[in-house]
Coordinates of C-alpha atoms in Angstrom, one line a residue:
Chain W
X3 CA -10.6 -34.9 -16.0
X4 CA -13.6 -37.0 -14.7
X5 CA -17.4 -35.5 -15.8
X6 CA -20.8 -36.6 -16.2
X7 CA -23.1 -35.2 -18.5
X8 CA -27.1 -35.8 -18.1
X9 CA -29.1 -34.5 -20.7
X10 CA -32.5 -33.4 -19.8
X11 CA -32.8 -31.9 -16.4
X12 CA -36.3 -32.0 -16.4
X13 CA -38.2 -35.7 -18.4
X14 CA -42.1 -36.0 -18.0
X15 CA -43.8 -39.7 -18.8
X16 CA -47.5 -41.0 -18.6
X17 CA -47.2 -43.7 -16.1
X18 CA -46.7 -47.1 -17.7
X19 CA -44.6 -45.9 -20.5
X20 CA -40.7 -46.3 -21.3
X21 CA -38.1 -44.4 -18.6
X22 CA -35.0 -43.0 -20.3
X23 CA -32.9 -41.2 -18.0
X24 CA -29.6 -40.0 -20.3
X25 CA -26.1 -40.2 -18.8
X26 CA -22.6 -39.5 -20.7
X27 CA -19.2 -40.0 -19.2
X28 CA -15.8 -38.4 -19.6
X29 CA -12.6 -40.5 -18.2
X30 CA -9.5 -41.2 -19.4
X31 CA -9.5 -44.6 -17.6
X32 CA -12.1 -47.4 -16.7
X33 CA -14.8 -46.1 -14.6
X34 CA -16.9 -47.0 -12.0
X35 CA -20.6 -45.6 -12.6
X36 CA -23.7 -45.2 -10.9
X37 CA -27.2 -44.0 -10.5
X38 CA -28.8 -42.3 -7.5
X39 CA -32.5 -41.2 -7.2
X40 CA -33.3 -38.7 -4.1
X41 CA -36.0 -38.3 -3.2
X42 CA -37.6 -34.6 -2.0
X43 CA -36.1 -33.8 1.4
X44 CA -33.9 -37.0 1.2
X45 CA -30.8 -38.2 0.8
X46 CA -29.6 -39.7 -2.1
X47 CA -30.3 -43.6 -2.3
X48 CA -28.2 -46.2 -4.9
X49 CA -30.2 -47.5 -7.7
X50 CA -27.7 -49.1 -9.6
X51 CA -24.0 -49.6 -9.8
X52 CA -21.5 -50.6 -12.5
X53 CA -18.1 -51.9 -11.5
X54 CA -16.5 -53.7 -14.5
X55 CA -17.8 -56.7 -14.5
X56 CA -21.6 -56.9 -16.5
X57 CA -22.3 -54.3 -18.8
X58 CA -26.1 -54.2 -18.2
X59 CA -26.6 -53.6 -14.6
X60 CA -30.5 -54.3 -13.0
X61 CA -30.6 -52.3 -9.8
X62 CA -33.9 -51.9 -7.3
X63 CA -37.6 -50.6 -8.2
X64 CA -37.1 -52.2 -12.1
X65 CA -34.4 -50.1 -13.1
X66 CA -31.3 -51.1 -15.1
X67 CA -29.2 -49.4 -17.3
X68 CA -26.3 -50.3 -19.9
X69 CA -22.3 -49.6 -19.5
X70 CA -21.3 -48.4 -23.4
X71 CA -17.9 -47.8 -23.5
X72 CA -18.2 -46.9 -27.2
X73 CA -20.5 -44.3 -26.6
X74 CA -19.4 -43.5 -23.1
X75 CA -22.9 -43.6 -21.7
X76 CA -24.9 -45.5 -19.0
X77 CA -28.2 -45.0 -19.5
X78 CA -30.9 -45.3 -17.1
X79 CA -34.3 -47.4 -18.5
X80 CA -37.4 -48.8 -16.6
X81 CA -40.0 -50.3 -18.8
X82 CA -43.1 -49.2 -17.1
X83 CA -42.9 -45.8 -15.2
X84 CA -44.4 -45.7 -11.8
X85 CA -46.2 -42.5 -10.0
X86 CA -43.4 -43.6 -7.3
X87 CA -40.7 -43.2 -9.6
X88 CA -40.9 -39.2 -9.2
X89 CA -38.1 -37.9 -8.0
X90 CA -34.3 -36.6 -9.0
X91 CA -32.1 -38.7 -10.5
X92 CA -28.0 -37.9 -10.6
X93 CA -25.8 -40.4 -12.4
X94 CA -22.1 -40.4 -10.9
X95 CA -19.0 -41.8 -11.7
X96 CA -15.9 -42.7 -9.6
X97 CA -11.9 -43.7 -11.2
X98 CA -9.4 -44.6 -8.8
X99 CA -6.6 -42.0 -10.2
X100 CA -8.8 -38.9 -8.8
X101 CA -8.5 -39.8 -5.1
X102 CA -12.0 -41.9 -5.0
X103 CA -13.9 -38.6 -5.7
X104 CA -17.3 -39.2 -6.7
X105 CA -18.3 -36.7 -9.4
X106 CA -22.0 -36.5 -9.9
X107 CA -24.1 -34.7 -12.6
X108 CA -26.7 -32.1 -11.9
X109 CA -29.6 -34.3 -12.1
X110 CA -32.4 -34.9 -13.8
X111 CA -36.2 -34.4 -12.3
X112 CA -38.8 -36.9 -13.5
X113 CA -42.4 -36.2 -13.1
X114 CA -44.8 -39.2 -14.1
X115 CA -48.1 -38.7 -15.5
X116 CA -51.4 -40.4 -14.5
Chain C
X36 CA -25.5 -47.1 13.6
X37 CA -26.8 -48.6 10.1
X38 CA -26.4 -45.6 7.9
X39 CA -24.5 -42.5 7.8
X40 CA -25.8 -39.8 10.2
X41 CA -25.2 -35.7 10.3
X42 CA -25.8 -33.7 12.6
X43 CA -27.7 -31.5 13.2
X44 CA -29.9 -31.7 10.0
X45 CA -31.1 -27.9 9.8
X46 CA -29.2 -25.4 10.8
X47 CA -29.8 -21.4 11.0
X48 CA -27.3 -19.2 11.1
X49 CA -26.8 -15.7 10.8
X50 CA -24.0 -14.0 8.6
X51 CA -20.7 -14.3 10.1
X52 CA -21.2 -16.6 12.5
X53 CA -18.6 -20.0 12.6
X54 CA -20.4 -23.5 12.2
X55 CA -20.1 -27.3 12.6
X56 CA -21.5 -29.8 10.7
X57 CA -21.0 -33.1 12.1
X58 CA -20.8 -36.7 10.1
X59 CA -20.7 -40.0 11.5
X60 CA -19.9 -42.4 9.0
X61 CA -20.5 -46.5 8.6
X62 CA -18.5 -48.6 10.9
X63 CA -16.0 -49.6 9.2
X64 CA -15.6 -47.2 6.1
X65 CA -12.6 -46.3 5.2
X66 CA -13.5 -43.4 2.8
X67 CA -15.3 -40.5 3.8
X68 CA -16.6 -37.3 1.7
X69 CA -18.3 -34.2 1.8
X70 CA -20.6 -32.6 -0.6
X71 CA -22.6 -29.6 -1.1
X72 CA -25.5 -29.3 -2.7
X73 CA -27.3 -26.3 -3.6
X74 CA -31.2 -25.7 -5.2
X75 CA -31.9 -27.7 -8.6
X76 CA -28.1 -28.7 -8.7
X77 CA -25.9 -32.1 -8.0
X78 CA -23.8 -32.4 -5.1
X79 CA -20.5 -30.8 -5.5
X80 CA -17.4 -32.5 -4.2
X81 CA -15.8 -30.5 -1.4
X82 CA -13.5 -33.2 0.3
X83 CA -12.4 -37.0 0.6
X84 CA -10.6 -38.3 3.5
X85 CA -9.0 -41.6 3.4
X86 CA -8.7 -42.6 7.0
X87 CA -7.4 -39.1 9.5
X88 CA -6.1 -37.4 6.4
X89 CA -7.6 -35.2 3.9
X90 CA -6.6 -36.9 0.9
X91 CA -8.0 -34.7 -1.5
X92 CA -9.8 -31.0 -0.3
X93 CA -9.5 -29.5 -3.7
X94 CA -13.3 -28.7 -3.8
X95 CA -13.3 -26.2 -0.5
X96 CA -14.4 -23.1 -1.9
X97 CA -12.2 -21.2 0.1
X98 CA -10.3 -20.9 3.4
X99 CA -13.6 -20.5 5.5
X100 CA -14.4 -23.9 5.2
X101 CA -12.0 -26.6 6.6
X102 CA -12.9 -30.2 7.9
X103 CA -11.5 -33.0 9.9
X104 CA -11.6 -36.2 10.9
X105 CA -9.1 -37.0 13.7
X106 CA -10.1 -40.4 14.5
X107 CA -10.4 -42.0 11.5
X108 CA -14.1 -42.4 11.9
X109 CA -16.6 -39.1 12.8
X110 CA -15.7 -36.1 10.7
X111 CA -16.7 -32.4 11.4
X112 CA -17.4 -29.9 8.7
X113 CA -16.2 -26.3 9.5
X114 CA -17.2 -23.1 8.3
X115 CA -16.5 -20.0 9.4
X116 CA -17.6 -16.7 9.1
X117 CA -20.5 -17.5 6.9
X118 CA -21.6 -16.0 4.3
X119 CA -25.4 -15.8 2.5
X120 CA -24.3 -17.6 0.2
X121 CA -22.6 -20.6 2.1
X122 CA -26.7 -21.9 2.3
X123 CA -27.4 -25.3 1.0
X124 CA -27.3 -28.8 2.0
X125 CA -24.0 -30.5 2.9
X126 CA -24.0 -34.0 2.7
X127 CA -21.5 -36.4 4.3
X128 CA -21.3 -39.9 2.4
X129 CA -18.6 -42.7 3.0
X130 CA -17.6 -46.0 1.1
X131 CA -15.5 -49.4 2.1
X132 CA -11.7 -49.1 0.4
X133 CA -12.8 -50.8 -2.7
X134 CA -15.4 -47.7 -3.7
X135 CA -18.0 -49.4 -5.0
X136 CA -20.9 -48.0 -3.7
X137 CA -21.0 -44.2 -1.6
X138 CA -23.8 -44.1 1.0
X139 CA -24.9 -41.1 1.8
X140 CA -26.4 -39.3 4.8
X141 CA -29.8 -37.4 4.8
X142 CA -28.0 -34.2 4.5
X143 CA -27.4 -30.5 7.3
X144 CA -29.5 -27.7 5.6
X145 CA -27.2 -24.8 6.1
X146 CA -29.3 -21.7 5.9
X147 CA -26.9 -18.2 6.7
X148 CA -29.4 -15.6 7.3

């Protein structure tokens, strides 16, 4: 079976310091993952994707985060947190022997600090 | 249209009553899903079509909700005899064949009062 795990539903940062937005994975065969930020009274928006081919993906708004197949993880980082960045964050992951499904996680909130 | 659109995107309801949620996907996308997603949670997979047919609807609760899509493109999200707790948002997403990216729709808030 096909999860995600984020650790952390709630993260608070001052603005300007390190984003680190966890993200584990469960699959029994290659996955394609991705991050999603909504935010409030939005739909959800693609930050980043990962589809096999680079391992450390850059995605929009100075995001990027890094495929571990090790650790089954993909990590969400952004050097310099932004009062914009506020919002909910779901990390999601999609394998082709599930019928496409896209199986999300139940989000993490991030509130920046001034 | 650029992006995928639902209609209508509030809805109020009272208990019992039979609903439609509709979708209309990107031109040209072959995949097309429904979620739910309640309060403080991550949207929960209710169905996937690939084309007219449902290929996978293992994530409708029950037999209240049922969805279709007959032309291959718009889909319509059924519910009937609602209950309280059938309120949340329902969002429609689809995706080209290859599955790289979902794009989603700004959601129907379902609220069963």
């Amino acid at each position: 079976a096909q999860s995600v795990t984020q650790l952390g539903s709630h993260v608070s940062v001052s603005e300007g310091a390190l984003v680190l937005l966890r993200c584990n994975y469960s699959s029994s065969v290659p996955p394609y993952l991705f991050w999603y930020v909504q935010y409030p009274n939005q739909g959800l928006q693609l930050l980043l994707k990962y589809t096999s081919a680079a391992t450390l993906v850059k995605g929009i708004n100075g995001f990027e985060a890094e495929f571990k197949k090790s650790e089954t993880s993909f990590h969400l980082t952004k050097p310099s947190a932004h009062m914009s960045d506020a919002a909910e964050y779901f990390c999601a992951v999609s394998v082709t022997n599930t019928g496409n499904q896209f199986y999300f996680g139940t989000g993490t909130s991030l509130t920046v600090i001034p | 249209g650029a992006g995928v659109s639902q209609t209508p995107s509030n809805k109020v309801t009272e208990k019992g009553k039979y609903v439609e949620l509709r979708c209309d996907p990107i031109s040209g996308h072959t995949a097309l899903y429904w979620y739910r997603q309640s309060l403080g949670q991550g949207p929960e997979f209710l169905i996937y079509f690939q084309g007219t047919g449902a290929a996978d609807d293992s994530g409708l609760p029950n037999d209240r909700f049922f969805a279709v899509r007959p032309e291959g493109s718009v889909s319509t999200l059924k519910i009937q005899r609602t209950e309280r707790g059938d309120s949340a948002v329902y969002l429609c997403a689809s995706s080209p064949l290859d599955r790289t990216e979902a794009f989603f729709g700004q959601g129907t808030r379902l609220t069963v009062v």
